[in-house]
Coordinates of N, CA, C and O in Angstrom, one line a residue:
X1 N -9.1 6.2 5.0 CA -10.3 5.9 4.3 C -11.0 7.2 4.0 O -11.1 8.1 4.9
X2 N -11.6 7.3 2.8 CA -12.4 8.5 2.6 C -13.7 8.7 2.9 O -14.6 7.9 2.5
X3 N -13.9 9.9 3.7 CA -15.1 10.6 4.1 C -16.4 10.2 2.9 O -16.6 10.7 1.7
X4 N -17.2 9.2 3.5 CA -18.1 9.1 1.9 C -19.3 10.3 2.4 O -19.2 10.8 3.5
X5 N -20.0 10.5 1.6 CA -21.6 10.7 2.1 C -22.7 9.9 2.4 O -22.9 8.6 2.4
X6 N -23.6 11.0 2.7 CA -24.6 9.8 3.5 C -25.0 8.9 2.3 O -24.8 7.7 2.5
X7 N -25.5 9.3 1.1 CA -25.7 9.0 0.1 C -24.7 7.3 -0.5 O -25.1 6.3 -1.1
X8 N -23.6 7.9 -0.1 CA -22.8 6.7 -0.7 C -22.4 5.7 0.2 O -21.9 4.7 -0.3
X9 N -22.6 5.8 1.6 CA -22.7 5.1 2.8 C -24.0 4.2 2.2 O -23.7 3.1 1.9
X10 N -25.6 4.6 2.0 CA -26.4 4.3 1.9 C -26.7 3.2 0.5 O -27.5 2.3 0.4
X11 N -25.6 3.6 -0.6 CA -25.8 2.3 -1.8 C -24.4 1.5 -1.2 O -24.3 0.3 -1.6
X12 N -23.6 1.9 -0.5 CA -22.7 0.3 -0.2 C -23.5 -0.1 0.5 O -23.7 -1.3 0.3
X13 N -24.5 0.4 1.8 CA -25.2 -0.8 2.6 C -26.3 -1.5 1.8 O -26.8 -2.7 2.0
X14 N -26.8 -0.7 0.7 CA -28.2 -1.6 0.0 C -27.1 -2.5 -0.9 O -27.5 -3.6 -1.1
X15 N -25.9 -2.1 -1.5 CA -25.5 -2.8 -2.5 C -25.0 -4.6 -1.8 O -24.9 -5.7 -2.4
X16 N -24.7 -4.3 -0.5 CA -23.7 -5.4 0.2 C -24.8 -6.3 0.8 O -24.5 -7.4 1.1
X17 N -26.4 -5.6 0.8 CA -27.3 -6.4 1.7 C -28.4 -7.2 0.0 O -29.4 -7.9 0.0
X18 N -27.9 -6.6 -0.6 CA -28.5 -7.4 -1.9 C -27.6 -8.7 -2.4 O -28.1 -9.7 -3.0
X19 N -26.1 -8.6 -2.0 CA -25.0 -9.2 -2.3 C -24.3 -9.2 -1.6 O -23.2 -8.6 -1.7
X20 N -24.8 -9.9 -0.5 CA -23.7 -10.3 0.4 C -22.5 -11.0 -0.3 O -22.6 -11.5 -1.4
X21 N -21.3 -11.0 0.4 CA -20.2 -11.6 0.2 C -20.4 -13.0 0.7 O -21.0 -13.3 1.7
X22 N -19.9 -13.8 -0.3 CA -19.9 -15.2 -0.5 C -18.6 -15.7 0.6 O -17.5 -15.1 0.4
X23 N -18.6 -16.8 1.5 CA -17.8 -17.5 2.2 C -17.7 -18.9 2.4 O -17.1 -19.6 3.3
X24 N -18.4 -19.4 1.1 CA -18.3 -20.9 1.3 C -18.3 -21.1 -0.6 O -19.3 -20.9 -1.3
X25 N -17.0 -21.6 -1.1 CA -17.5 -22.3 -2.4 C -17.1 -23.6 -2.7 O -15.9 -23.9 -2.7
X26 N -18.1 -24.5 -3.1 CA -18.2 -26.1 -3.3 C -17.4 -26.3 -1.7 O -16.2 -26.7 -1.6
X27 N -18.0 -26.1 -1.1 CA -17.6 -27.2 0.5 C -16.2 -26.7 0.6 O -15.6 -27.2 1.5
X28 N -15.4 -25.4 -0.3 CA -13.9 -25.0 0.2 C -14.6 -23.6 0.8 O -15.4 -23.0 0.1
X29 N -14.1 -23.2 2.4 CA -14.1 -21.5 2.7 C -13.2 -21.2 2.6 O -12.1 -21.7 2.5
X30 N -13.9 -19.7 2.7 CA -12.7 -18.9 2.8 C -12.3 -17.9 1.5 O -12.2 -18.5 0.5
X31 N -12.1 -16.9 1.5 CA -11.5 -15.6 0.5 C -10.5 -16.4 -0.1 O -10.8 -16.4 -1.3
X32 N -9.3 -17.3 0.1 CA -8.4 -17.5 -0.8 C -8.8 -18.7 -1.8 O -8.5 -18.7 -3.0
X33 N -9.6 -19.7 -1.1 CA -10.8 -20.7 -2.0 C -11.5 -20.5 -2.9 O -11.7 -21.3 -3.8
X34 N -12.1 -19.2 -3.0 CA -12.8 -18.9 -3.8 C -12.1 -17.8 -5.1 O -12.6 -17.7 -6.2
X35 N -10.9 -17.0 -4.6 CA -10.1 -16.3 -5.5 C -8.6 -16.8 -6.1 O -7.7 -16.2 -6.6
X36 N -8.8 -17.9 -5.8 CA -7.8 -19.1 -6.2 C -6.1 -18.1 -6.3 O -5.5 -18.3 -7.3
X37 N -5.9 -17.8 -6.0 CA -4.2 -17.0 -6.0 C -4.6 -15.5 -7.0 O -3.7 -14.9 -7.7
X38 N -6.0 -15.2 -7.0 CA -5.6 -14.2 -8.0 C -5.4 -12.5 -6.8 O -6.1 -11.5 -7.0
X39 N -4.7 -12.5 -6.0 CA -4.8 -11.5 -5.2 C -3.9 -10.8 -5.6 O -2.8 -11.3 -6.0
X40 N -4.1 -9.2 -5.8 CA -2.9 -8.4 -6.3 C -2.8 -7.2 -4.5 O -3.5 -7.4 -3.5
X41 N -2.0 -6.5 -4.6 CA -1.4 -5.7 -3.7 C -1.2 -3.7 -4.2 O -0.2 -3.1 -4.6
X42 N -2.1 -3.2 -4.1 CA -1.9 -1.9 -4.5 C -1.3 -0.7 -3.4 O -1.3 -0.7 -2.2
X43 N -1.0 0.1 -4.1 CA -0.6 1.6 -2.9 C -1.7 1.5 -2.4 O -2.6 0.8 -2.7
X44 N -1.7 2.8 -1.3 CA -3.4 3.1 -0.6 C -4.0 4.2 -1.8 O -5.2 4.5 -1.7
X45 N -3.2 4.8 -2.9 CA -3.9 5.8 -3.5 C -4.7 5.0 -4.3 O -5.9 5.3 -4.3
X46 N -4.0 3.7 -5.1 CA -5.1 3.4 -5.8 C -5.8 2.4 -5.4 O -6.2 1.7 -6.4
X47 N -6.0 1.9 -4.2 CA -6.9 1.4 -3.6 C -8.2 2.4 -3.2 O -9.4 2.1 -3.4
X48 N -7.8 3.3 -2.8 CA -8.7 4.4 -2.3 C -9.6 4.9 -3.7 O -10.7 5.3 -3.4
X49 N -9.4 5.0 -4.6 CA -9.7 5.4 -5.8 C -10.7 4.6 -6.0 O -11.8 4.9 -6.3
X50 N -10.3 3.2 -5.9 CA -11.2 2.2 -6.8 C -12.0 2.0 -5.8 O -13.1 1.6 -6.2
X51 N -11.8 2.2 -4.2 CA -13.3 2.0 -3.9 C -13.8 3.0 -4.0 O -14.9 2.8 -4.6
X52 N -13.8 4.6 -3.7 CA -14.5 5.6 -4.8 C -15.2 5.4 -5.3 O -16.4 5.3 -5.1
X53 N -14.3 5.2 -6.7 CA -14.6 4.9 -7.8 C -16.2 3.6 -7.8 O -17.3 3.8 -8.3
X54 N -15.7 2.5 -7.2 CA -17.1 1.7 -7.3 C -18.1 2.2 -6.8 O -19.1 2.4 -7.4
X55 N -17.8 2.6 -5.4 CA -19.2 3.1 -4.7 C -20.2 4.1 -5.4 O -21.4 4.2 -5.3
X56 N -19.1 5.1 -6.3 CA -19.7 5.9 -7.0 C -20.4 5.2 -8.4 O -21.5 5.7 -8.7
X57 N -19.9 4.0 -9.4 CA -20.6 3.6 -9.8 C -21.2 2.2 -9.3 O -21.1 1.4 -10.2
X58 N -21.9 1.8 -7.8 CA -22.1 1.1 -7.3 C -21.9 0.1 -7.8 O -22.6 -0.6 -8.5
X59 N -20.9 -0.1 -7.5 CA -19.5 -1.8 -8.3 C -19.0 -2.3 -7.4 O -19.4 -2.1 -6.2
X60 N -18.0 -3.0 -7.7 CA -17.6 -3.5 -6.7 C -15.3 -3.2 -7.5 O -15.1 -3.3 -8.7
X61 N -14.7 -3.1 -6.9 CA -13.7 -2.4 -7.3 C -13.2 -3.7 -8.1 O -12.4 -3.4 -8.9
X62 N -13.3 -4.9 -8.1 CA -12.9 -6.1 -9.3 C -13.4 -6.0 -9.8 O -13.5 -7.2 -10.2
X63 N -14.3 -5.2 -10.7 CA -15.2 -4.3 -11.2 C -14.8 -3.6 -12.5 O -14.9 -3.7 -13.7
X64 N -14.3 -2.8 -11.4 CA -13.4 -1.5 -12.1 C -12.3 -1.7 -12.8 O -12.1 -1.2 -13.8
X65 N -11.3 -2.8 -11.9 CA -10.3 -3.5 -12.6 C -10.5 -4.0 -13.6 O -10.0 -3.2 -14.4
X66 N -11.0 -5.0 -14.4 CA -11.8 -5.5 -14.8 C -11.6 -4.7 -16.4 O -11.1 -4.8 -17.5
X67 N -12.5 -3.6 -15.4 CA -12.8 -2.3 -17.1 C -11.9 -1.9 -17.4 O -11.6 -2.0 -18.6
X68 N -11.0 -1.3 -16.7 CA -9.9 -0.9 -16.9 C -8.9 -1.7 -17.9 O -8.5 -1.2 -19.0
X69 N -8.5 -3.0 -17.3 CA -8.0 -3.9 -18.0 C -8.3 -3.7 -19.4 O -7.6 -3.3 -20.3
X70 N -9.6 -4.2 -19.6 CA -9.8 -4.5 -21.2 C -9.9 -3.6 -21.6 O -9.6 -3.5 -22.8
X71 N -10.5 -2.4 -20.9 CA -10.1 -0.4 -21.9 C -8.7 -0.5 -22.6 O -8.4 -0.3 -23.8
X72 N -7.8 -1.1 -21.6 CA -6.2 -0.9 -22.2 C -5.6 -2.2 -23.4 O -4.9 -2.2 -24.3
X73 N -6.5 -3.3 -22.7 CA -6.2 -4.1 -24.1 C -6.8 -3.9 -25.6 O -6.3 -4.3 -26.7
X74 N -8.0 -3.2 -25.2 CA -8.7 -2.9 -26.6 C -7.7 -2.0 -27.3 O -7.4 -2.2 -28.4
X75 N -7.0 -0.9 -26.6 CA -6.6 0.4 -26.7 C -5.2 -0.6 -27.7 O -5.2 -0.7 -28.9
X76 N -4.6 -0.9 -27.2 CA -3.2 -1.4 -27.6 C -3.4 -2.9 -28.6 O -2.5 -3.5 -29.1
X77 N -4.5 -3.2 -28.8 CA -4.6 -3.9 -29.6 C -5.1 -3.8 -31.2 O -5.2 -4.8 -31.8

């Protein structure tokens, strides 16, 4: 995991305590209830990137994916 700063330590704790993570949806728990099968599997480089990446623009890395995605469909479209 990467060395953040204090700085970036300090917007994931304000970002996670404005938005906490959700564990209960319509009476189903649980991470896989609420992300219905959309889970993907990355290397650690670009896992490590995308949380970076969010923290630095205080996101959340399904976020980032997200942007990325439609950057590349606009691009090829």
């Amino acid at each position: 995991m990467p060395d953040y700063t204090d700085e970036e330590y300090d917007a994931l704790d304000e970002y996670y305590t404005k938005n906490p993570p959700t564990v209960s949806d319509g009476g189903k728990s649980g991470f896989f209830a609420k992300h219905k099968g959309h889970v993907i599997i990355v290397d650690d480089l670009s896992a490590d990137w995308l949380r970076v990446k969010a923290a630095a623009e205080h996101t959340t890395p399904e976020v980032i994916v997200g942007q990325l995605v439609r950057k590349e469909i606009s691009r090829t479209a």
